[in-house]
Coordinates of C-alpha atoms in Angstrom, one line a residue:
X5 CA -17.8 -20.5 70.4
X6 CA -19.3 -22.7 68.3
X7 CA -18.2 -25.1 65.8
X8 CA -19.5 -23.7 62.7
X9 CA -18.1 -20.3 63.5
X10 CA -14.6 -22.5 63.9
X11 CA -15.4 -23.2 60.3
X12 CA -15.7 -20.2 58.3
X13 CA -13.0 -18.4 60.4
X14 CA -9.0 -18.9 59.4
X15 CA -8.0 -21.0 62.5
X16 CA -4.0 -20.8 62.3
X17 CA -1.5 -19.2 60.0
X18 CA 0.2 -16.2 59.6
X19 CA -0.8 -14.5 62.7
X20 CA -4.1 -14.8 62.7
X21 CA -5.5 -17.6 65.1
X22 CA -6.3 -14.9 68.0
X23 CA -8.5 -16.6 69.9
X24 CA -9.8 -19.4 67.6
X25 CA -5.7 -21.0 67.9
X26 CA -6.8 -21.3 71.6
X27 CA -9.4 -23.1 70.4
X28 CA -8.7 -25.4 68.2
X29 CA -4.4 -25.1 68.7
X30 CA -1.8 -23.7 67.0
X31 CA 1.8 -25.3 65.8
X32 CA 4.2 -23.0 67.7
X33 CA 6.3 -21.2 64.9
X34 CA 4.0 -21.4 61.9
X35 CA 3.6 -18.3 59.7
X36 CA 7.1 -17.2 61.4
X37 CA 10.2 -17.2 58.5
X38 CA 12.2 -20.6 58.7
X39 CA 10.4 -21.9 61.6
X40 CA 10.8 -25.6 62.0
X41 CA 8.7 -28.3 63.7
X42 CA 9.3 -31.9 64.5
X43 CA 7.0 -35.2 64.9
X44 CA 7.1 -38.5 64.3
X45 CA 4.4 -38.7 61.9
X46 CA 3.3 -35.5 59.3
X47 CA -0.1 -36.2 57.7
X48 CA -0.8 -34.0 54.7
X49 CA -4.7 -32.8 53.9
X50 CA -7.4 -32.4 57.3
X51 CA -10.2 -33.8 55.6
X52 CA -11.9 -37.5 57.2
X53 CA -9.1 -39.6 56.2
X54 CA -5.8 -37.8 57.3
X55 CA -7.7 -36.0 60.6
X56 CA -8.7 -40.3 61.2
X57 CA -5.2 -40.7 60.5
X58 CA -3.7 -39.0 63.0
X59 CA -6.4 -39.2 65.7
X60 CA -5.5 -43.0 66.0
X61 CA -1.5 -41.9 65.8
X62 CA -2.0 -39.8 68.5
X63 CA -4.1 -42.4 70.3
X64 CA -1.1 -44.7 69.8
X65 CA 1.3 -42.3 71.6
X66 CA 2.7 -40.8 69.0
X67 CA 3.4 -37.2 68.3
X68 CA 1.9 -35.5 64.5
X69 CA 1.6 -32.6 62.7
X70 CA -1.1 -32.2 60.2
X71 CA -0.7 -29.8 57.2
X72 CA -3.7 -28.7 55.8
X73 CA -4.1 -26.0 52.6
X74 CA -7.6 -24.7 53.5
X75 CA -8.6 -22.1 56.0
X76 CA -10.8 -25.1 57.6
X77 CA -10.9 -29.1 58.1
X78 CA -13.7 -31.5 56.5
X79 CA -12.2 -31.5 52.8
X80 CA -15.0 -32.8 51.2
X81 CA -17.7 -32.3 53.9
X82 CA -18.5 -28.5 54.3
X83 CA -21.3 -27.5 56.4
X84 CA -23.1 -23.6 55.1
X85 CA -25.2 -21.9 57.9
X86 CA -28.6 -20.7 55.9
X87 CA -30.2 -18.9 59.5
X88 CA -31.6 -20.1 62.7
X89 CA -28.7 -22.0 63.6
X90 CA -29.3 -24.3 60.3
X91 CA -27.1 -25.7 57.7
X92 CA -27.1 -27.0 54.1
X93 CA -24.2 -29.4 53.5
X94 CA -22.3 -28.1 50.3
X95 CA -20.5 -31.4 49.7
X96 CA -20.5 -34.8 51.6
X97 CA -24.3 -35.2 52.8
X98 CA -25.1 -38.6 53.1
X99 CA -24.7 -42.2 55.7
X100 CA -26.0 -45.5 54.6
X101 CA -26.0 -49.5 55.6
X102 CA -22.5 -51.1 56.3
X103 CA -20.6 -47.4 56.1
X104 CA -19.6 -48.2 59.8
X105 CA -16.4 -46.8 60.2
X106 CA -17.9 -43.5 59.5
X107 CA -20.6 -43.8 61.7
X108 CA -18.8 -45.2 64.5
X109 CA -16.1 -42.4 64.0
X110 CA -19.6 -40.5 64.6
X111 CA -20.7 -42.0 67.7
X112 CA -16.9 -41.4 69.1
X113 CA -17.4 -37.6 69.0
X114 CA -21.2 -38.1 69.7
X115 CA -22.6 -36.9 66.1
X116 CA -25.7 -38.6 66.0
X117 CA -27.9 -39.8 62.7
X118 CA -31.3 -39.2 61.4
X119 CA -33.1 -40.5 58.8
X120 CA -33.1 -38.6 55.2
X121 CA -36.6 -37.3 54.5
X122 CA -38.6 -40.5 52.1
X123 CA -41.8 -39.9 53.4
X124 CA -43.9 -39.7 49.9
X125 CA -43.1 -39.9 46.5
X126 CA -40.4 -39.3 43.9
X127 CA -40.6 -37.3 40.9
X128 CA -39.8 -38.7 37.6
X129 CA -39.3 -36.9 34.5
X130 CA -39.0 -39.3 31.5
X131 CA -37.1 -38.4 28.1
X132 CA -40.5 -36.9 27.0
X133 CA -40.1 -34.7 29.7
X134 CA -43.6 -36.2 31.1
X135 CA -43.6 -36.0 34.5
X136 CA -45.1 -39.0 37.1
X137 CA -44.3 -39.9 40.7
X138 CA -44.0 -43.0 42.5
X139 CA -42.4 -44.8 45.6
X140 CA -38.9 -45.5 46.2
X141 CA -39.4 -48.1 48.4
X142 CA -40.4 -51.2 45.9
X143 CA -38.1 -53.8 44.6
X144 CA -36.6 -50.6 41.8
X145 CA -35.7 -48.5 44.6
X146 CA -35.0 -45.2 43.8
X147 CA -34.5 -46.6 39.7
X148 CA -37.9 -44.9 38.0
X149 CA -40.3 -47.5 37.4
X150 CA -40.8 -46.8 33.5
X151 CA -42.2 -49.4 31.3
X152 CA -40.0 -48.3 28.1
X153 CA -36.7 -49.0 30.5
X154 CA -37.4 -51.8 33.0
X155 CA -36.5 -54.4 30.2
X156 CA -33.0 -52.9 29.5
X157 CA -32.5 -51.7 33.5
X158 CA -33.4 -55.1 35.1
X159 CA -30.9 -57.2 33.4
X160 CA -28.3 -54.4 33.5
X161 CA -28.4 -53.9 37.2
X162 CA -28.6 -57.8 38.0
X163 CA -25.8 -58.1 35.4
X164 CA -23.7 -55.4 36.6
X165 CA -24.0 -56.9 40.4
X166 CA -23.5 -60.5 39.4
X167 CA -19.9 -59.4 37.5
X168 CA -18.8 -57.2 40.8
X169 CA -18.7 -60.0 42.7
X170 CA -16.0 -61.1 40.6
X171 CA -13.5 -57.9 41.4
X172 CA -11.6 -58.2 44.2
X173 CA -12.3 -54.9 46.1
X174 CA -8.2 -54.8 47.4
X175 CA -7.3 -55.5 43.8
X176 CA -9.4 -55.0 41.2
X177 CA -6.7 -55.2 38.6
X178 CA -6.7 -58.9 39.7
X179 CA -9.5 -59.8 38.2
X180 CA -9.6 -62.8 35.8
X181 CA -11.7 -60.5 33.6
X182 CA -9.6 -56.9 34.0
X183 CA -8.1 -56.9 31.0
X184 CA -10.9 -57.3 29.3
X185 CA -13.2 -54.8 31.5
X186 CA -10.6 -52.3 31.7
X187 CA -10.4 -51.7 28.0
X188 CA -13.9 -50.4 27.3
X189 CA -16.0 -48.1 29.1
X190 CA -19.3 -48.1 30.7
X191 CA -20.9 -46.5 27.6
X192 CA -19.7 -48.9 25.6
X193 CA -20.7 -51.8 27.5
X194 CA -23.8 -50.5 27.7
X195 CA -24.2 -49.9 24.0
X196 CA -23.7 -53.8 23.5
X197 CA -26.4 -55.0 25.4
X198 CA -29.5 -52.1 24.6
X199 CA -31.1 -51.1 22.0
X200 CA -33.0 -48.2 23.7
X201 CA -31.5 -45.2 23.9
X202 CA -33.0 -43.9 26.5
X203 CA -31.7 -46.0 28.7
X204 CA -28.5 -45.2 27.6
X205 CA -29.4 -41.7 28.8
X206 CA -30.1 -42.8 32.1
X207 CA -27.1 -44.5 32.8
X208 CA -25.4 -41.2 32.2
X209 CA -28.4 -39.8 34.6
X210 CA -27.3 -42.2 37.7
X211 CA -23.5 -41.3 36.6
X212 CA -23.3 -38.1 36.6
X213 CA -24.5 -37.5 40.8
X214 CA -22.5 -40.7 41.7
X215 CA -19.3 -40.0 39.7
X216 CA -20.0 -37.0 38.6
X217 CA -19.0 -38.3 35.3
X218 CA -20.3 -39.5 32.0
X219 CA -20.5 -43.5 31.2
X220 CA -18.0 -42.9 28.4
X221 CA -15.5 -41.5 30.8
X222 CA -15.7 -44.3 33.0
X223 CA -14.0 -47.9 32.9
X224 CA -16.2 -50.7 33.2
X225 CA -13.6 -52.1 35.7
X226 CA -13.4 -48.9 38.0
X227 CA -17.3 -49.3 37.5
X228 CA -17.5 -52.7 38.6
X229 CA -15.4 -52.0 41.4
X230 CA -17.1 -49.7 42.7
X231 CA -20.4 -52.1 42.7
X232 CA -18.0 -54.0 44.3
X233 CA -17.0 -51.1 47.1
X234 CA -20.5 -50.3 47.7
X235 CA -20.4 -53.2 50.8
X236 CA -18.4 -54.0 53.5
X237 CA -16.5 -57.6 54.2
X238 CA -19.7 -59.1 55.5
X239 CA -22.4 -57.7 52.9
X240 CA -21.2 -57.6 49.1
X241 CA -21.9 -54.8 47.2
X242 CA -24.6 -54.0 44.9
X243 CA -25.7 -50.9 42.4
X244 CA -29.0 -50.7 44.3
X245 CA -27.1 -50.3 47.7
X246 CA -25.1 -47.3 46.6
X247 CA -27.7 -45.7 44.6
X248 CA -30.9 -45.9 46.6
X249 CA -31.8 -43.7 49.4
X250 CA -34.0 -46.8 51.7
X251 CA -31.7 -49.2 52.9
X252 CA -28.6 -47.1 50.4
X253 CA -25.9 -44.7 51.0
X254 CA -28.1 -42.2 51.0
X255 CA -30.4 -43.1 54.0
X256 CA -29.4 -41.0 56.6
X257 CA -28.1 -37.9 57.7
X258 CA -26.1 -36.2 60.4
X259 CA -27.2 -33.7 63.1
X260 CA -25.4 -30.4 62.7
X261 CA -24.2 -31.3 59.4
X262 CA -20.8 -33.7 58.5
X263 CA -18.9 -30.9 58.7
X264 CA -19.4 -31.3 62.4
X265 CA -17.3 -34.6 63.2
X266 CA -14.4 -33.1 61.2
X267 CA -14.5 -30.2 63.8
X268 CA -14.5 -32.0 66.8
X269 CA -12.1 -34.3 65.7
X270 CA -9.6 -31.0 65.1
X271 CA -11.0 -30.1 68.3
X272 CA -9.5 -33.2 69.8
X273 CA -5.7 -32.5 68.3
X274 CA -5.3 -29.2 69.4
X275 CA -2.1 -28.0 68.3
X276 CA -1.4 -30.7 65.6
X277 CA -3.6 -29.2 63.3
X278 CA -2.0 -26.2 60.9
X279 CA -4.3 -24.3 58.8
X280 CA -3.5 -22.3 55.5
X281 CA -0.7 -24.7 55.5
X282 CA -0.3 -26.1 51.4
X283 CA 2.4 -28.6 51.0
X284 CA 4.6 -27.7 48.4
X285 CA 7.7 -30.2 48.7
X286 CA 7.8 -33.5 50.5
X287 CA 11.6 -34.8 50.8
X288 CA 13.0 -38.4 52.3
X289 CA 16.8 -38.5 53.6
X290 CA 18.6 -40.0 56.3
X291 CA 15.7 -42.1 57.6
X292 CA 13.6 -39.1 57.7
X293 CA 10.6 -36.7 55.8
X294 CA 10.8 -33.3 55.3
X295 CA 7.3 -31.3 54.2
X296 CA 7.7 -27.9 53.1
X297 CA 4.9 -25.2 53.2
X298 CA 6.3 -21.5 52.6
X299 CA 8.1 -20.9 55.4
X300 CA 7.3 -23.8 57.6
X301 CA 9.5 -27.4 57.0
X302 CA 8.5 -30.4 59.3
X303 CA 10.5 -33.1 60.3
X304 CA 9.0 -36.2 60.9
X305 CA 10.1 -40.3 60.8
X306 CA 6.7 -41.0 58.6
X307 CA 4.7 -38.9 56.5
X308 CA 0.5 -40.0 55.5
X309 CA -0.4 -38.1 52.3
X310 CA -4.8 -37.8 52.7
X311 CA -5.8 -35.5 49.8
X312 CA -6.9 -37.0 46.1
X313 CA -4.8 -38.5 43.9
X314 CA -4.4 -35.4 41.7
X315 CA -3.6 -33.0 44.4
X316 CA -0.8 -35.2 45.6
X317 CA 0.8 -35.1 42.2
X318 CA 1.1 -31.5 42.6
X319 CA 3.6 -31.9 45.3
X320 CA 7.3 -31.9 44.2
X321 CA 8.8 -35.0 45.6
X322 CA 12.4 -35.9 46.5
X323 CA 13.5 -38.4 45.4
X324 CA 10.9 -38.1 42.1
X325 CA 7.8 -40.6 43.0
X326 CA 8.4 -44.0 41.0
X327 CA 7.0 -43.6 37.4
X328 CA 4.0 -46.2 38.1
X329 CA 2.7 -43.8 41.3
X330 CA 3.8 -40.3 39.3
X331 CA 1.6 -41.7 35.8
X332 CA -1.2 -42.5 38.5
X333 CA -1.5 -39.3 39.9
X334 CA -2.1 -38.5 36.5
X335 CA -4.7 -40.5 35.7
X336 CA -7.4 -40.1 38.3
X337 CA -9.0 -36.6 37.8
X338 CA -11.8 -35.4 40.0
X339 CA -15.3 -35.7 39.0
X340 CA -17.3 -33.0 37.8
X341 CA -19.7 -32.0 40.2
X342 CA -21.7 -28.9 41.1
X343 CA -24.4 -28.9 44.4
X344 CA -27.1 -26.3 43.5
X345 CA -29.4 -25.4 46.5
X346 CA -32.6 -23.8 47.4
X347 CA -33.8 -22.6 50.7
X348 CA -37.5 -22.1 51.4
X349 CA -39.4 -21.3 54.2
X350 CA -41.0 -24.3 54.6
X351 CA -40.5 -27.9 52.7
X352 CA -44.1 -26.6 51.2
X353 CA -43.5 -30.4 48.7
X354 CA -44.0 -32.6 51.4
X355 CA -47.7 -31.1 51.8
X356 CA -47.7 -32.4 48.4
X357 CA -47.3 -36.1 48.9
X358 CA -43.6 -35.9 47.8
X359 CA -40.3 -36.2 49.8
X360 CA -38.0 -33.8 47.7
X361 CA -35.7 -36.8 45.6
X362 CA -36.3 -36.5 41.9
X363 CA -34.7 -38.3 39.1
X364 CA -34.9 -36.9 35.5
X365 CA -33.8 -36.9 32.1
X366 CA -33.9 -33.0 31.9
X367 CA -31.2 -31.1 33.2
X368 CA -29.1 -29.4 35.0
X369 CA -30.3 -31.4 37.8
X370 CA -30.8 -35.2 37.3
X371 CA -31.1 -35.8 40.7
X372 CA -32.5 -33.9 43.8
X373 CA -32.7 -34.4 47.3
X374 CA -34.7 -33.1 50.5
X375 CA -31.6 -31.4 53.0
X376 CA -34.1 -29.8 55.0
X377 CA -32.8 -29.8 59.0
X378 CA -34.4 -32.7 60.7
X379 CA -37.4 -30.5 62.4
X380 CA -38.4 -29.3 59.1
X381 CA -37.9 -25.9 59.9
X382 CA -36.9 -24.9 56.6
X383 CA -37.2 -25.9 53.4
X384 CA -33.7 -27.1 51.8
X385 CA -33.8 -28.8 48.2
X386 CA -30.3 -29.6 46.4
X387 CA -29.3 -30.8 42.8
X388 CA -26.8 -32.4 41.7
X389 CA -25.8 -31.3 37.9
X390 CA -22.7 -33.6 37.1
X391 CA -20.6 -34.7 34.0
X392 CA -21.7 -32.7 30.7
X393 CA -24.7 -31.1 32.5
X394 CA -21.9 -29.6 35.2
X395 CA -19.5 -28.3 32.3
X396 CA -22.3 -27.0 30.4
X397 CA -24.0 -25.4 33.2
X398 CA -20.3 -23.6 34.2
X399 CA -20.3 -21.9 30.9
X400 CA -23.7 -20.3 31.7
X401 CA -23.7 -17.0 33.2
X402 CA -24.6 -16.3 36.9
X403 CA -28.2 -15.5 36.5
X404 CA -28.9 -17.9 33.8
X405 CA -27.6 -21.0 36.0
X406 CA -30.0 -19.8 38.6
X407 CA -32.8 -20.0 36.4
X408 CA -32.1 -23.1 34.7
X409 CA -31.8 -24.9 38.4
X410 CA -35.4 -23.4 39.1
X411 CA -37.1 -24.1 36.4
X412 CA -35.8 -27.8 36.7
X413 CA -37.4 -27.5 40.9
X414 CA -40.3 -25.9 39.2
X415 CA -40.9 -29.0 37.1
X416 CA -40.3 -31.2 39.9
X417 CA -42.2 -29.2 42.7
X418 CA -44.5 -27.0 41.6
X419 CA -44.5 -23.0 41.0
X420 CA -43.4 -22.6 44.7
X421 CA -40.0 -23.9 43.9
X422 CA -39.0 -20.6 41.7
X423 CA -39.1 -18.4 44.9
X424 CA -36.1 -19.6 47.1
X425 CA -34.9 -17.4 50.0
X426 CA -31.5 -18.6 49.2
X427 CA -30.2 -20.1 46.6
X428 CA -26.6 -20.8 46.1
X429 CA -23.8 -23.4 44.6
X430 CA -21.0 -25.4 45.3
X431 CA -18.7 -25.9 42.2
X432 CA -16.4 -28.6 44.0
X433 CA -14.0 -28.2 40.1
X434 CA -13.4 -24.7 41.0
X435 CA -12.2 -25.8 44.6
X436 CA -8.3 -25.1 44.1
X437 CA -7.8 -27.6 47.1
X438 CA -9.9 -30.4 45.7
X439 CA -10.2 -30.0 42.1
X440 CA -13.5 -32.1 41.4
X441 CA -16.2 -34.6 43.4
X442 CA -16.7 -36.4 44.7
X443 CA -14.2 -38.8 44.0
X444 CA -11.3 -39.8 41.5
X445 CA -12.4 -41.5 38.8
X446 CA -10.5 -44.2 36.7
X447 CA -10.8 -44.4 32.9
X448 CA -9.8 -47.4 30.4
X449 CA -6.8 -48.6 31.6
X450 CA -6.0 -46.9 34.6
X451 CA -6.2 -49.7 36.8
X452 CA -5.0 -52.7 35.5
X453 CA -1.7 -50.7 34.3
X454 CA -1.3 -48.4 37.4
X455 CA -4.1 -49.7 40.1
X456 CA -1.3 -51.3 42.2
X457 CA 0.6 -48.7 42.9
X458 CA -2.5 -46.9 44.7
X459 CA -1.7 -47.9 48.3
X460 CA 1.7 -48.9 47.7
X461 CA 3.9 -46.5 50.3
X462 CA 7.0 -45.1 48.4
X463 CA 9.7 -45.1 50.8
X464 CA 8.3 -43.6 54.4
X465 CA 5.4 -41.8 52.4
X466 CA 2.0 -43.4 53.0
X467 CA -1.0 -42.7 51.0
X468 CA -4.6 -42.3 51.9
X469 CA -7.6 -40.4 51.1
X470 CA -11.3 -41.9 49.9
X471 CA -9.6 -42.6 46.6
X472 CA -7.6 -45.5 48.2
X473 CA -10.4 -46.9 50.4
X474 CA -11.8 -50.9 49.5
X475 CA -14.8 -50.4 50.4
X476 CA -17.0 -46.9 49.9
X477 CA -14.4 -45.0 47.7
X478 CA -15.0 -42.1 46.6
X479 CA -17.4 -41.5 50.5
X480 CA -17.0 -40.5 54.1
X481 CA -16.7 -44.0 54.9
X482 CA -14.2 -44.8 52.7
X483 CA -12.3 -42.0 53.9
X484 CA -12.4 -42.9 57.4
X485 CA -11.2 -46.8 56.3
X486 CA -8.0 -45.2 54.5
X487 CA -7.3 -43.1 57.3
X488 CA -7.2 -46.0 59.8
X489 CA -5.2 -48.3 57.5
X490 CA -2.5 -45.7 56.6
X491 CA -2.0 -45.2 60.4
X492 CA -1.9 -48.7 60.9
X493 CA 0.7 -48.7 58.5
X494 CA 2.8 -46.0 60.2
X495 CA 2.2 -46.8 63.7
X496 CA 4.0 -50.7 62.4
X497 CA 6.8 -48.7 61.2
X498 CA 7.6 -46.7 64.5

């Protein structure tokens, strides 16, 4: 059986795991009324983080039970099949320079890289809607080389990276400077230092795929932070790191999809792993945690919490969360974000010179990408439309969204790009169990008022998730990193 049927089937719950439970386990009792189940540790969410989380709890020896809402693992990473034993990833996509944790999680479950397609050029369309190509792999990057923007863009980026290095990435609220960057935004820091506006309008271009935000939504802290995050403890982080595709987060890509380590990893704990499994109430009393899902209560000594911020403030807690961690939860809303795809026959572009990564003023899609599989068997193109290009595109109807992706392709690509044999979307906002991508963001005075209580357990609950990762929040990596220091956290407690 493989692993992507494992994926679109419902694994456990409620009497249907049939065969699949043999496969991937099944928690004795769940779906049956009052059933109870005991471990020493209960992780909540099976995405990278909590499925890391208790991998290296069960390494340690310990028995634990994880709870996870979905019909499937991977969270965030969700592989589609589009024929010929294919896929298209409809969220987390991308591995880049010092994201090691992910990819040595990879190599433990022998999921091997590639490099993203870059062979050729980008398209560009500037605010004229003129359209140009060049190469990403020049001192800019992936940033378009236009002569109206490079003396606003140079400065900001050096700028940007220069003031990073001044966040702590464990603390960002510590800052000597917080209180200052906290209160204003992005957008506004911006406005103070250009007088062009389109290169105001690009900085909303690179924000929307990366945050799936607008600059005015954004604090100039959480911004610099994540500059700051976009390293590891060897390499600091810079802008150009996390936004470029050479030598950036987006320069490879994993055989058989991301989807795929997720899978194995279940694989690997069996029967820990519950499915359709939405935690409704997590209780502490008499040195233990209780986690309630319909009919199913688990009783365990330590309890890791892996989904975003805002999902966890949907649980009813007992005793109520401390005010500082409750107002948090409150406070870091998913991104807007929407994956449009196209699947082709053949990745007919690269015959033109280009490599499928386009950048441009014109929506819905700022920002494209080549997803084709690695022997270029088909031809896979996705957009991301993010921010106020994602909520205006959601008002469109069905049909209309379509033909506004296509015509942006067509621009990019050429008249080919109108005639996909598949074309579908991913609207991570509409995901009840993630609410938004792809990651948490933090407006004006978020963190310096409620950053600290982030990682801060409360009681024998433990928090993880991409959201609380140092370095790469808001990616696999970062995930991966939050899921090894929450169980490192636990495992000191037992």
């Amino acid at each position: 059986m493989s692993e992507q049927t494992i994926s679109r089937r419902r694994l456990i719950g409620a009497g249907t795991a049939a065969g699949l439970g043999a496969m991937l386990g099944r928690v004795p009792g769940v779906g049956a009324a009052g059933s109870e189940r005991t471990a020493d540790v209960v992780v909540v969410g099976a995405g990278f983080a909590g499925l890391t989380a208790a991998l290296r709890v069960m390494q340690a020896g310990h028995s634990v039970i994880v709870l996870e809402a979905r019909d499937r693992v991977g969270g965030r990473a969700f592989n589609r099949p589009i024929g010929g034993g294919e896929i298209s990833e409809r969220g987390a996509t991308f591995v880049g320079p010092t994201q090691n944790h992910i990819l040595n999680l990879a190599g433990e479950f022998g999921v091997h890289k590639f490099p993203t397609f870059e062979d050729g050029d980008n398209v560009y369309v500037n605010a004229q809607g003129q359209r140009s190509t060049y190469n990403d792999q020049g001192p800019l990057g992936t940033a378009p080389p236009d002569p109206t923007i490079l003396p606003d863009l140079i400065p900001a980026i050096l700028t940007l990276d220069q003031m990073s290095t001044q966040v702590p990435v464990n603390a960002p609220w510590s800052s000597s400077n917080a209180g200052d960057w906290d209160n204003q935004t992005l957008a506004s820091w911006v406005a103070d230092r250009s007088v062009n506006p389109n290169f105001r309008k690009l900085v909303a271009v690179a924000t929307r795929p990366i945050f799936g935000a607008e600059p005015r939504e954004l604090s100039l802290l959480f911004t610099l932070f994540y500059i700051a995050a976009s390293g590891d403890e060897t390499h600091p982080g810079t802008f150009e790191r996390n936004f470029n595709t050479h030598d950036g987060a987006q320069m490879w890509r994993f055989f058989g999809g991301t989807q795929r380590i997720p899978l194995k990893m279940a694989h690997a704990l069996g029967n820990r792993v519950a499915l359709n499994s939405p935690v409704q109430q997590i209780g502490q009393a008499n040195g233990r945690v209780i986690a309630q899902c319909g009919s199913l209560q688990v009783r365990a000594k330590r309890a890791i919490v892996a989904i975003p911020p805002t999902l966890a403030g949907r649980i009813e807690y007992t005793p109520r969360l401390p005010s500082n961690r409750d107002q948090l939860t409150q406070r870091l809303p998913q991104g807007t974000l929407i994956k449009a795809t196209a699947v082709y026959d053949e990745p007919f572009w690269r015959d033109a010179g280009l490599n499928g990564q386009a950048v441009s003023f014109s929506g819905p899609a700022n920002v494209t990408f080549d997803d084709s599989p690695p022997d270029g068997s088909k031809g896979v193109v996705f957009g991301f439309i993010g921010g106020d290009e994602a909520r205006k595109f959601q008002r469109m109807t069905k049909a209309n969204r379509k033909a506004a992706l296509l015509a942006n392709f067509k621009t990019y690509f050429g008249s080919r790009a109108g005639h996909p044999r598949q074309y579908f979307e991913t609207n991570w906002s509409q995901e009840t169990w993630t609410r938004g991508c792809p990651v948490g963001i933090a407006g004006p005075g978020t963190l310096l008022e409620y950053g600290p209580a982030l990682r801060k357990p409360v009681g024998r609950i433990h928090w993880a998730g991409t959201e609380t990762s140092t370095y790469w929040n808001g990616y696999m990596d970062g995930a991966v990193r939050s899921g090894e220091r929450a169980a490192g956290e636990v495992l000191a407690e037992l």
